[in-house]
Short mmCIF file of C-alpha atoms and ligand atoms in Angstrom, two decimals:
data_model
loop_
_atom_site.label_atom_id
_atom_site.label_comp_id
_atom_site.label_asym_id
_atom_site.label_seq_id
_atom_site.Cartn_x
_atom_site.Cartn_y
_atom_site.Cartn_z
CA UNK Y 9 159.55 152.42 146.14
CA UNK Y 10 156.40 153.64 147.65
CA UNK Y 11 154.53 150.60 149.61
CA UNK Y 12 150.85 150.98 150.52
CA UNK Y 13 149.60 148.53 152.99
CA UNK Y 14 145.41 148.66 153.70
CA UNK Y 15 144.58 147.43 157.04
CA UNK Y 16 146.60 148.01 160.87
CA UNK Y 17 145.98 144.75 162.03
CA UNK Y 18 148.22 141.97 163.02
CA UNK Y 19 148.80 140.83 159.21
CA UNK Y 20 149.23 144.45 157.82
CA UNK Y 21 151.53 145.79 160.88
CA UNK Y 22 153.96 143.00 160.75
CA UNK Y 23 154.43 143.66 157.09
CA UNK Y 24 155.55 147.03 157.73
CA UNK Y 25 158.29 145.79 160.13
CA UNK Y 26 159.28 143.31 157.80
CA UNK Y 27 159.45 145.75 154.91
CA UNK Y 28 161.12 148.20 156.78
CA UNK Y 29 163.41 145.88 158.10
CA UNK Y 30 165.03 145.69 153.88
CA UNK Y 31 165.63 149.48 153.98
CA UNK Y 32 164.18 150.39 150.65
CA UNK Y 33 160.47 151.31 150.66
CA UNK Y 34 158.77 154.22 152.06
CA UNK Y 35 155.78 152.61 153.86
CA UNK Y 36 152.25 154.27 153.99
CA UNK Y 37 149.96 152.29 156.22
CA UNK Y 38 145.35 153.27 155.89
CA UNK Y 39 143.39 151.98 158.24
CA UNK Y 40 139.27 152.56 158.60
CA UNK Y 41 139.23 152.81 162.15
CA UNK Y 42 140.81 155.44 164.83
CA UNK Y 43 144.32 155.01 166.37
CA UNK Y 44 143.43 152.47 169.01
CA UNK Y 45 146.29 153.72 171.15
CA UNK Y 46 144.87 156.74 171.44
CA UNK Y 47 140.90 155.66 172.26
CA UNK Y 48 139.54 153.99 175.31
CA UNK Y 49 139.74 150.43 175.21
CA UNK Y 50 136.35 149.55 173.60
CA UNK Y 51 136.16 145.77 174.48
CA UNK Y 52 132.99 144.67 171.63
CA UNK Y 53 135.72 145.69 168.65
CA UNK Y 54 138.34 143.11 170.51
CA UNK Y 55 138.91 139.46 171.11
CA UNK Y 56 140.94 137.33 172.47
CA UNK Y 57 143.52 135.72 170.17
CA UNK Y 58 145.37 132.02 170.96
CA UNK Y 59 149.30 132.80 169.34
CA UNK Y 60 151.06 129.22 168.62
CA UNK Y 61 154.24 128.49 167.35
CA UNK Y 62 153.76 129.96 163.94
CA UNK Y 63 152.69 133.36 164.81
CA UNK Y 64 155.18 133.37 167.39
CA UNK Y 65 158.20 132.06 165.33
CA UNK Y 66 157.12 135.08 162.72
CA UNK Y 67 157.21 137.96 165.29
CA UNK Y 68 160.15 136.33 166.90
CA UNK Y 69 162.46 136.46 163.63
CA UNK Y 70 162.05 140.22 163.66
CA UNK Y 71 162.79 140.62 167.34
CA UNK Y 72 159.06 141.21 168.31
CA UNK Y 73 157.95 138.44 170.61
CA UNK Y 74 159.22 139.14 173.89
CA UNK Y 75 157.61 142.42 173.56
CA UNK Y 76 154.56 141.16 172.87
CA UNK Y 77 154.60 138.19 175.23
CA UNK Y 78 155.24 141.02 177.73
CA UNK Y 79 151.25 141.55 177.13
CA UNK Y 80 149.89 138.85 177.44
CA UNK Y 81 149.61 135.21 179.44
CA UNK Y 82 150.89 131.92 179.24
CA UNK Y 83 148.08 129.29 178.53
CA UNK Y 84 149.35 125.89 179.56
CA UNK Y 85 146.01 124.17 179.09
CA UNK Y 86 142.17 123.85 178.96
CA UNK Y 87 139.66 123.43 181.80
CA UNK Y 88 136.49 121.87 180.33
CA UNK Y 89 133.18 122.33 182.87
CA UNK Y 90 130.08 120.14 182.53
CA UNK Y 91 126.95 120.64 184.95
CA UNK Y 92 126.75 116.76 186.08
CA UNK Y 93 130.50 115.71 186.28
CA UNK Y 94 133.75 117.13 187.09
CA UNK Y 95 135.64 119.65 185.42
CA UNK Y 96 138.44 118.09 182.85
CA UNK Y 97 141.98 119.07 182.42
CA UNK Y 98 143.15 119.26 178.87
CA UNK Y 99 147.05 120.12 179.51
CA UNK Y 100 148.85 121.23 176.83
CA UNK Y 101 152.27 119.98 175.69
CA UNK Y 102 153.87 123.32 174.79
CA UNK Y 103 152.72 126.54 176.43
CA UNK Y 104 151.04 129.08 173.84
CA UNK Y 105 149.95 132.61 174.05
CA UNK Y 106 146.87 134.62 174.74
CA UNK Y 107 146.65 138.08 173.93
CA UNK Y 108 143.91 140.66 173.37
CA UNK Y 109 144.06 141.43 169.17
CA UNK Y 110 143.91 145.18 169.56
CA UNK Y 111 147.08 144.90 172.04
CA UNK Y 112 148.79 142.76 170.04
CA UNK Y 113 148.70 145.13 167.23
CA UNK Y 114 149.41 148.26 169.36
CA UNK Y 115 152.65 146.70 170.44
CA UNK Y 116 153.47 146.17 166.76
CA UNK Y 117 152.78 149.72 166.00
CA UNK Y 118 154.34 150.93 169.13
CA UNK Y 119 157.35 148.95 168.10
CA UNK Y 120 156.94 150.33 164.43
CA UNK Y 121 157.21 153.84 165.34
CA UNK Y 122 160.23 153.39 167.39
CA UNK Y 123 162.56 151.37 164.45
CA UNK Y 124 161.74 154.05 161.94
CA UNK Y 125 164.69 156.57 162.79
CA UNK Y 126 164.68 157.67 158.89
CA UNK Y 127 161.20 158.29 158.76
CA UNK Y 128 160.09 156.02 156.10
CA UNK Y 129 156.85 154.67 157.54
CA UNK Y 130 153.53 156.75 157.97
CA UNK Y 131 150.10 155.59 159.09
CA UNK Y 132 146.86 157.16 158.65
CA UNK Y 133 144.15 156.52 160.96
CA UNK Y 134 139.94 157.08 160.17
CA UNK Y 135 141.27 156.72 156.58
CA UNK Y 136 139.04 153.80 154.64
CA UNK Y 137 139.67 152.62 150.99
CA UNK Y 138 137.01 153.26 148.84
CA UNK Y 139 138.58 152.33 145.75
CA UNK Y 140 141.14 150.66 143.73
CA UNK Y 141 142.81 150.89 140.57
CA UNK Y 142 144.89 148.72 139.67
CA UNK Y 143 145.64 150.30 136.03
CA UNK Y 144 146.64 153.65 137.05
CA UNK Y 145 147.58 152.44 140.39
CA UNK Y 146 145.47 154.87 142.67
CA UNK Y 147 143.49 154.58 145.47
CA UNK Y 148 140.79 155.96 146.89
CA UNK Y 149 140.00 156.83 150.42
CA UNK Y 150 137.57 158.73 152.27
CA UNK Y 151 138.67 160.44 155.63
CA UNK Y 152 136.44 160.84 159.26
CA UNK Y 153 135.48 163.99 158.09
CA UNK Y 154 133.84 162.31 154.46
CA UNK Y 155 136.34 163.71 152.68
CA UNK Y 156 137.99 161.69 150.13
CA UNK Y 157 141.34 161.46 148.82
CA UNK Y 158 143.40 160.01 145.86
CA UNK Y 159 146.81 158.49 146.22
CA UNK Y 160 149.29 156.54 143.93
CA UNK Y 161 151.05 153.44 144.93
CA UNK Y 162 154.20 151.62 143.68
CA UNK Y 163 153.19 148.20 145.34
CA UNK Y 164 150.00 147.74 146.99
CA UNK Y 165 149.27 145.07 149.85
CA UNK Y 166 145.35 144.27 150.72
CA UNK Y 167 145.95 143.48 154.57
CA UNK Y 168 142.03 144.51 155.34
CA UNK Y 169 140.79 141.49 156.80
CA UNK Y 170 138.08 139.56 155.87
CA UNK Y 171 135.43 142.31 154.25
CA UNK Y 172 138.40 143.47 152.30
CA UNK Y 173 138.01 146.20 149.78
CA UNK Y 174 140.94 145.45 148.14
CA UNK Y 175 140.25 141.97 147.22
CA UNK Y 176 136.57 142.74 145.78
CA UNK Y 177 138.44 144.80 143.55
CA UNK Y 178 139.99 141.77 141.40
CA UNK Y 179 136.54 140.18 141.46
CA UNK Y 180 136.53 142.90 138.15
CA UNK Y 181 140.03 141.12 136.98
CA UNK Y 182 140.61 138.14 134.46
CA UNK Y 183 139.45 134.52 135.84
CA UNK Y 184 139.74 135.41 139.70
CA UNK Y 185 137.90 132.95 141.94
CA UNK Y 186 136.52 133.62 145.39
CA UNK Y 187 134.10 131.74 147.70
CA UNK Y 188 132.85 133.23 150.58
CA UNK Y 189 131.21 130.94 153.59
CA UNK Y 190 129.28 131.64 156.85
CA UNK Y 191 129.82 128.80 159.65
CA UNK Y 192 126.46 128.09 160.77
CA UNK Y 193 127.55 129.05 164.77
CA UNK Y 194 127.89 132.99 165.61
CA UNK Y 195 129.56 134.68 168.67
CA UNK Y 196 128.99 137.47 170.87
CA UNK Y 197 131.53 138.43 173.48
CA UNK Y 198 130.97 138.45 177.47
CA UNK Y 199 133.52 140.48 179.41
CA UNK Y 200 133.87 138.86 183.30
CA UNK Y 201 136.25 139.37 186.70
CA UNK Y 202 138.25 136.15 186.79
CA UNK Y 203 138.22 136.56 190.54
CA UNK Y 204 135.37 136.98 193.38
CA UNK Y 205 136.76 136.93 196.73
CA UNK Y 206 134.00 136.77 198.56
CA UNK Y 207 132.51 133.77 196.39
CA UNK Y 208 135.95 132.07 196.94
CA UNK Y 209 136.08 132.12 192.93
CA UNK Y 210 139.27 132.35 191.67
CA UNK Y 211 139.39 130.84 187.78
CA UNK Y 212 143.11 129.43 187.07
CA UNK Y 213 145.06 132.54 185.05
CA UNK Y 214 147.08 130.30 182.95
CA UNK Y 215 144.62 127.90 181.58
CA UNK Y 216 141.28 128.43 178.97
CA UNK Y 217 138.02 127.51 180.38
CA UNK Y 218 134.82 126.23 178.91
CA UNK Y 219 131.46 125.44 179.53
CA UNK Y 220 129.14 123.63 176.85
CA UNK Y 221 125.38 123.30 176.92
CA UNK Y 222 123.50 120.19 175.00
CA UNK Y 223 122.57 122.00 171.71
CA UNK Y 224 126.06 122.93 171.16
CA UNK Y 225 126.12 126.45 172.82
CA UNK Y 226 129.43 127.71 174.91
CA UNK Y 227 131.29 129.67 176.41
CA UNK Y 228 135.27 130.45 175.87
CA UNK Y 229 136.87 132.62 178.60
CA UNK Y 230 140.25 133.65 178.26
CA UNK Y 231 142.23 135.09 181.95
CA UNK Y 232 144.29 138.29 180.67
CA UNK Y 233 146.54 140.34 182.69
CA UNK Y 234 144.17 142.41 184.19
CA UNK Y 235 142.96 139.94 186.29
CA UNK Y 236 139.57 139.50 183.38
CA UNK Y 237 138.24 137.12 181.34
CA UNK Y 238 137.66 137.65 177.84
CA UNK Y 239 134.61 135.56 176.63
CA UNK Y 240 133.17 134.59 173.38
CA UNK Y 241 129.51 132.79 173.57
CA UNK Y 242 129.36 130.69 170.72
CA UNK Y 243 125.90 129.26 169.66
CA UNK Y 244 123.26 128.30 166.63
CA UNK Y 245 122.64 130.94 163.79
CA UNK Y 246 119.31 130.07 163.83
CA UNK Y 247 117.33 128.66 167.10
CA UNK Y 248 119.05 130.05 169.70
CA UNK Y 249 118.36 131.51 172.78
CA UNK Y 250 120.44 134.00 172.86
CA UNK Y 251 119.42 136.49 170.44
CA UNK Y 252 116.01 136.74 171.89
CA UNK Y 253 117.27 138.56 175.04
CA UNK Y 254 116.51 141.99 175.21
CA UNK Y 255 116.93 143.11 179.44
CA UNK Y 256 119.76 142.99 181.76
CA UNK Y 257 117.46 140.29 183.89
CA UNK Y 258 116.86 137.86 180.71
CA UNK Y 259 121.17 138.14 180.45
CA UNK Y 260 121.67 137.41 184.23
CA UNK Y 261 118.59 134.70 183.86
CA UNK Y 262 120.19 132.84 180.75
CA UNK Y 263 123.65 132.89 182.54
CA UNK Y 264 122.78 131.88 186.17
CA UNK Y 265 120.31 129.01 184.70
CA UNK Y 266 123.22 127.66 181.58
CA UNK Y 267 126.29 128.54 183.09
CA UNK Y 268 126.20 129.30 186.97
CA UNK Y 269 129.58 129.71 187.91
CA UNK Y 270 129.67 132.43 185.35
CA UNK Y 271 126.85 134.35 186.17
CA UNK Y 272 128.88 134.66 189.39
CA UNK Y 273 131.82 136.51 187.58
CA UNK Y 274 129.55 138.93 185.69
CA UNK Y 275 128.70 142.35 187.33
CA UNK Y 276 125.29 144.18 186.71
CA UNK Y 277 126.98 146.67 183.98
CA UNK Y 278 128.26 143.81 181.93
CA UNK Y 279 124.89 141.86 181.94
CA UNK Y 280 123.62 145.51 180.47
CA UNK Y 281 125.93 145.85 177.74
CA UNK Y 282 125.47 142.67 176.96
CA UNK Y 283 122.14 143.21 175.61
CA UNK Y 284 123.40 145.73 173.20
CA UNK Y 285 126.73 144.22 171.93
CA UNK Y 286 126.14 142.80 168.51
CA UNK Y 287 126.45 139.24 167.31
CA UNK Y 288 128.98 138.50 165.24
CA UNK Y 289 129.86 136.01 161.86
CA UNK Y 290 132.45 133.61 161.42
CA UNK Y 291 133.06 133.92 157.86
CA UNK Y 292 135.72 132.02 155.78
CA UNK Y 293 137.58 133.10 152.91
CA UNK Y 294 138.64 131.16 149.44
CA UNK Y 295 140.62 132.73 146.81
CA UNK Y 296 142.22 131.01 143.44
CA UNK Y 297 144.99 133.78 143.74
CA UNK Y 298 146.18 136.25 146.12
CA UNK Y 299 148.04 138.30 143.69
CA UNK Y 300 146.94 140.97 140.94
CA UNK Y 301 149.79 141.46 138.25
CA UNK Y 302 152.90 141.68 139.71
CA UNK Y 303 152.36 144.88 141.99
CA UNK Y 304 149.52 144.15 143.95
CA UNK Y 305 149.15 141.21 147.17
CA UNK Y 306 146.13 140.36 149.44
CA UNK Y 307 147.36 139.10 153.01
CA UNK Y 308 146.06 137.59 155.78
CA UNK Y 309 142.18 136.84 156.30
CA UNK Y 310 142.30 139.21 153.19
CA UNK Y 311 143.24 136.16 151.78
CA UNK Y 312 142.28 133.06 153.27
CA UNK Y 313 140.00 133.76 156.40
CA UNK Y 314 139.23 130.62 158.42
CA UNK Y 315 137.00 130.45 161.54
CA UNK Y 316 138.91 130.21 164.75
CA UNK Y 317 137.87 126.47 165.66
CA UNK Y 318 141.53 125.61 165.51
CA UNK Y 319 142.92 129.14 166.64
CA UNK Y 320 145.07 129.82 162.98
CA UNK Y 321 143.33 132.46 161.46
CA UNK Y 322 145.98 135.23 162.84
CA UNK Y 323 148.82 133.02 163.26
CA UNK Y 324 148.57 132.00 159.76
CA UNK Y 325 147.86 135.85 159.03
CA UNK Y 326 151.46 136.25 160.63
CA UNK Y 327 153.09 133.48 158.51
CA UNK Y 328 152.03 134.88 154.96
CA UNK Y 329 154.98 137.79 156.41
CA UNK Y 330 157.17 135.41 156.75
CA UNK Y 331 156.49 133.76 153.45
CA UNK Y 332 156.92 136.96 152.06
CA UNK Y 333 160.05 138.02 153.33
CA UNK Y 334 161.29 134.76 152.38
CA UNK Y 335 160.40 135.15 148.81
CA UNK Y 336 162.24 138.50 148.49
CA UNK Y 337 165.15 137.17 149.99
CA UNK Y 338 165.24 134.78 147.16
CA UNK Y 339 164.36 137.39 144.09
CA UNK Y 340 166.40 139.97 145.58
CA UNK Y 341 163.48 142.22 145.88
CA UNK Y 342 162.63 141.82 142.62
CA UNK Y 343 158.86 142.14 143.62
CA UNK Y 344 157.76 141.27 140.17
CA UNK Y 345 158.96 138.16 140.45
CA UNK Y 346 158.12 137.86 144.48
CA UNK Y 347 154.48 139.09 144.23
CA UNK Y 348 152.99 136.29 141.70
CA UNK Y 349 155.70 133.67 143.77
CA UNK Y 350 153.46 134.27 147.06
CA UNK Y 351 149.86 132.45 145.64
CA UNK Y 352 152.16 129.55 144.10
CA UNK Y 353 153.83 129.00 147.47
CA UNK Y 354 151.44 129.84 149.68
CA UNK Y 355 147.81 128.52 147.99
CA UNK Y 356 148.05 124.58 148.65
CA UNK Y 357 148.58 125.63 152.65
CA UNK Y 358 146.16 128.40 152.54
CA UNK Y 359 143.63 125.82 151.32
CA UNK Y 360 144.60 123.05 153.38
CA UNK Y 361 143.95 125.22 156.58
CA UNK Y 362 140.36 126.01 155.73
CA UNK Y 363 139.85 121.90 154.67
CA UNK Y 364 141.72 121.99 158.91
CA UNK Y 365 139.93 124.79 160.26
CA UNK Y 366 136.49 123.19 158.99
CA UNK Y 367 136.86 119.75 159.45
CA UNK Y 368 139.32 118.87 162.47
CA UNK Y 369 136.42 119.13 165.22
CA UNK Y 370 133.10 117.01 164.86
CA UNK Y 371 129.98 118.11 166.21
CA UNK Y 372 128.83 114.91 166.56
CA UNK Y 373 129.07 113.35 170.01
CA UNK Y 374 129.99 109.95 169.39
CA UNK Y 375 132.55 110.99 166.81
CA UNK Y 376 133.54 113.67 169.18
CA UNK Y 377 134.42 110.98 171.95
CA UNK Y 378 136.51 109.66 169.20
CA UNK Y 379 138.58 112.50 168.69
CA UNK Y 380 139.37 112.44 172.03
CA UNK Y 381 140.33 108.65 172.43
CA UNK Y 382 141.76 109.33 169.10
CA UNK Y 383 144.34 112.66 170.59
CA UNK Y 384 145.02 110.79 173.23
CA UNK Y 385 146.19 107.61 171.65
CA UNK Y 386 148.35 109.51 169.37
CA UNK Y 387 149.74 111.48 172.42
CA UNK Y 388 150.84 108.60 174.19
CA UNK Y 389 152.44 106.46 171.59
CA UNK Y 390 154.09 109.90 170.19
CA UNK Y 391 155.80 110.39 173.61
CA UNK Y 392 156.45 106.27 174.01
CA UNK Y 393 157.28 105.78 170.85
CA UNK Y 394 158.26 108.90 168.83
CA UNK Y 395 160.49 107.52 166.14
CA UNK Y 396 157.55 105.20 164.91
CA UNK Y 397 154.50 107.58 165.94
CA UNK Y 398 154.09 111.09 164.32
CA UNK Y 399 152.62 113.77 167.06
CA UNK Y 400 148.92 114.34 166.92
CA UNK Y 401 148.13 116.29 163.71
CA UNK Y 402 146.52 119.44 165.92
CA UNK Y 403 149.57 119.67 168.04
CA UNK Y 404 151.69 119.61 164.60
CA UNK Y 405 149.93 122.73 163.87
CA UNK Y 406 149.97 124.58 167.19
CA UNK Y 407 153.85 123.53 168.21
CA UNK Y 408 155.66 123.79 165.19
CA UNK Y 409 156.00 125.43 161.62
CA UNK Y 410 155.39 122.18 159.20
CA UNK Y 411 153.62 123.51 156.57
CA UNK Y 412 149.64 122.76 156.54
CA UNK Y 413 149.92 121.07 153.17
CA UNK Y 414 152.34 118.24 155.14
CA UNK Y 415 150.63 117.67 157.94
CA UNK Y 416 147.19 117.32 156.11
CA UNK Y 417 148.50 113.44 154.86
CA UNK Y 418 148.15 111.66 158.57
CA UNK Y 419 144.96 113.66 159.21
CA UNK Y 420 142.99 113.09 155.42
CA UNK Y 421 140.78 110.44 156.42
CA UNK Y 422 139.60 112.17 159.52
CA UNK Y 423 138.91 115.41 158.03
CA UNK Y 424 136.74 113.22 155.58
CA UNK Y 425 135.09 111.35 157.91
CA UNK Y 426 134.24 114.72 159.92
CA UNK Y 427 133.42 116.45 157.02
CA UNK Y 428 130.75 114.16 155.88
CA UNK Y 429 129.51 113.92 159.69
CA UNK Y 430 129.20 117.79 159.89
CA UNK Y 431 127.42 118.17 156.59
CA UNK Y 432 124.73 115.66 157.41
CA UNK Y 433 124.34 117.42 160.91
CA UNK Y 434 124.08 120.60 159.21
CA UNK Y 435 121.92 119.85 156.23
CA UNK Y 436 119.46 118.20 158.27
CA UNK Y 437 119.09 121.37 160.34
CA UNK Y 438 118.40 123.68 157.94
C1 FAD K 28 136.27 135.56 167.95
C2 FAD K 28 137.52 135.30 167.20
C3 FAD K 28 138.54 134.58 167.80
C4 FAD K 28 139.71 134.32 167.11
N1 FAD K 28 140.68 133.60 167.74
C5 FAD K 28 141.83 133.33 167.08
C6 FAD K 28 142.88 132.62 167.73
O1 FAD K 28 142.75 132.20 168.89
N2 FAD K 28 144.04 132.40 167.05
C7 FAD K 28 144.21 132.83 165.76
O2 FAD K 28 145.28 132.60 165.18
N3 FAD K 28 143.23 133.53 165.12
C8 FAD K 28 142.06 133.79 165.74
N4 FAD K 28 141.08 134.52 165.11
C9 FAD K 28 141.32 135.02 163.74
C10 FAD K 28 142.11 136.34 163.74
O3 FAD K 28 141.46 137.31 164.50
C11 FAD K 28 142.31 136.85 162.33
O4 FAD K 28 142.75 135.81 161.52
C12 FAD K 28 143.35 138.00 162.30
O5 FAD K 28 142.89 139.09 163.04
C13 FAD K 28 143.64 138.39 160.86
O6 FAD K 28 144.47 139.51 160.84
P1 FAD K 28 144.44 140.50 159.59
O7 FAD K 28 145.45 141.54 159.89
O8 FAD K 28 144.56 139.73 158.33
O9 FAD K 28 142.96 141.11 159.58
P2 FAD K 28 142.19 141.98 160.68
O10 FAD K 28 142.60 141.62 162.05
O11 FAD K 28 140.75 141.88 160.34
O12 FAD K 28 142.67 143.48 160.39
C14 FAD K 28 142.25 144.14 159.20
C15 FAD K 28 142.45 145.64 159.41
O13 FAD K 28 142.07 146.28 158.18
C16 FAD K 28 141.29 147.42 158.48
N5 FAD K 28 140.40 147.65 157.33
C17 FAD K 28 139.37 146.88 156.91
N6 FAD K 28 138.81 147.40 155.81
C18 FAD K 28 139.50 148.55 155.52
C19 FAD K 28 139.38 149.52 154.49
N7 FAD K 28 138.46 149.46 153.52
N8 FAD K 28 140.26 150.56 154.49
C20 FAD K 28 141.21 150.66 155.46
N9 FAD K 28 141.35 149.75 156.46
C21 FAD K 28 140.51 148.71 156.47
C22 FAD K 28 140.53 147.07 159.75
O14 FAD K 28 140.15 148.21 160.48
C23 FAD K 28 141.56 146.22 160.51
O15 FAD K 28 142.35 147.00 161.37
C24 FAD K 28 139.89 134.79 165.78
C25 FAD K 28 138.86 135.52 165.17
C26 FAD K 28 137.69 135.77 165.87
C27 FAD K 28 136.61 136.55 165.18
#
């Protein structure tokens, strides 16, 4: 059975140790981009990822998560900084993990290459799909060198993220449905030393930190191992001030003037590249199905892209494996039968995560305060009182594996009440 699998990242590289893990497919893995073991680390094309219990419990039931805790840190918490008070400590209840994406998925390849003693996995590198037919079952790739190439498939998984090829593909099939949304915030990232000695700075390792402005712009850092801090600086599509900045002095201007203690933590090189690093989209994904006959399966953002305001996007990526492997378990890898299973189990949670991902967080202030009074009521009568008061519905989704679908009933008027909050906010923006 010849398995092709578009897209190296985290959802399309834990496939391939799941599938190899059953013994009976020879597995051919394409992705666009070069090996990124083999280039220098080129920060702009990375982020920093937030692993929870799901992601975790799916790399851990195929042996993988000690290896990849190995690279990366424990986050016990949140530190949130305001100019006129003092910082806040969000603690969390059950450490998580923070890892770099392009590490995480070079430990899964790493890993790959050293299970597959009878050579039946390959991956090809600089190698993006152009093309897809389903009918004849080919696809189409063109190489580095714009040469392009035909290959047949037995069984064909889209795990190419959130532009994927794949999936535009069954926009040309029988009543396929797919909505595609822009949040209205983008995100560049800001690359910083967690440490200056001779400031006295020394930003806690194990915790997230965040600074917030009034209209809404902030800034994320993540520690890593290197002693860093990964950043993202989240802010307004339209009227910001961020895009406007076109010199090394406007970056270290904008920083030292918004976010002081963070200007302190960026050196002269970073404020430079800064300039030049694009902006990037939060995009989410909706699909009616996330099969194509019985031979072909989109994965992953692929599938069901969500933006990261609740940190699932890649640990739900990690789940759909799971789901998988659970599915052919139950047909006996009877993958006509599994493929068309995975959208009926999987939709209702798929959907319910982007209702989650959109609608958990307000923007509002005053209904923002009341998500925190809200967390924090729940937290306390959940640890007084746990046989009468369910956990929080967030930390449901971060600490354990209840489907989305389930924990959406003690959260449904919220999300409401957010959602209509946000829209108004938004609407009257525009
Ligand atoms: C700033 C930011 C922060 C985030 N933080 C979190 C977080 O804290 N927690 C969390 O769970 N999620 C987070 N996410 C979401 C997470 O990154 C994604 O959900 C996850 O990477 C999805 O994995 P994937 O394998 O489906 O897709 P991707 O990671 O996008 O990988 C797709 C792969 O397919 C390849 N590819 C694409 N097109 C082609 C083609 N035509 N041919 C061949 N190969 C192709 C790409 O090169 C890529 O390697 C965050 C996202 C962003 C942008």
């Amino acid at each position: 059975m010849k398995v092709t699998i578009i897209g190296a990242g985290p959802a399309g590289s834990l496939l391939a140790h799941y599938l190899l893990r059953r013994g009976q497919y020879q597995i051919d893995i394409y992705d666009s981009r070069p090996d990124p073991r083999k280039i220098s680390f080129s920060k702009y094309r990375t982020f920093p990822l937030l692993l929870s219990e799901r992601g975790l419990n799916a790399l851990r039931n195929i042996g993988l998560e000690e290896a990849v805790k190995s690279h990366g840190i424990e986050n016990t918490g949140m530190i949130n900084y305001s100019k006129n008070s003092k910082p806040q400590e969000l603690v969390r209840r059950k450490p998580i993990l923070t890892i770099d994406r392009n590490t995480l998925v070079n430990t899964l390849l790493e890993k790959l290459e050293e299970k597959d003693k009878n050579r039946q996995f390959n991956i090809y590198f600089n190698s993006r799909c152009i093309g897809v037919d389903f009918r004849h079952k080919r696809l189409k790739f063109k190489k580095e060198t714009e040469e392009e190439i035909t290959v047949g498939y037995d069984l064909l998984f889209g795990a190419d993220g959130v532009r994927s090829v794949v999936r535009t593909h069954f926009l040309n099939t029988e009543r396929f449905e797919f909505e595609q949304s822009y949040l209205h915030e983008v995100y560049k990232t800001v690359y910083l030393s967690r440490i200056n000695d001779k400031l006295r700075i020394n930003l806690e390792p194990n915790k997230l930190h965040s600074w917030k402005l009034e209209d809404g712009t902030r800034l994320l850092a993540m520690p890593q191992p290197d002693n860093t801090l990964s950043c993202g600086l989240v802010f307004k599509h339209k009227k910001n001030q961020v895009m406007g900045m076109s010199s090394k002095s406007e970056v270290r201007e904008f920083f030292e003037h918004n976010f002081p203690e963070v200007a302190k933590l960026m050196s002269e090189s970073e404020a430079e590249a800064f300039v030049k690093r694009p902006a990037w989209n939060f995009v989410t994904i909706r699909c009616n199905r996330y099969h194509q006959g019985d031979s072909v399966l989109i994965i992953g953002d692929a599938a069901h892209a969500v933006p990261p305001t609740i940190a699932q996007g890649c640990n739900s990526a990690l789940e759909d494996v799971i789901v998988f492997d659970r599915i052919l378990d139950e047909y006996d890898d009877d993958y006509t039968k599994a493929i068309p299973q995975f959208t009926a189990r999987r939709i209702r949670d798929a959907h319910t995560l982007k209702n989650l991902a959109e609608n958990s967080i307000p923007i509002s202030k005053p209904l923002f305060l009341q998500f925190v009074l809200r967390r924090k009521f729940a937290r306390t009568m959940n640890q007084l009182f746990p046989q009468f008061f369910a956990p929080f519905f967030l930390d449901l989704i971060a600490e354990t594996t209840v489907p989305y679908s389930e924990i959406l009933k003690s959260a449904k008027d919220w999300l409401s009440k957010v959602k209509k909050s946000n829209h108004k906010i938004l609407d009257s923006s525009y």
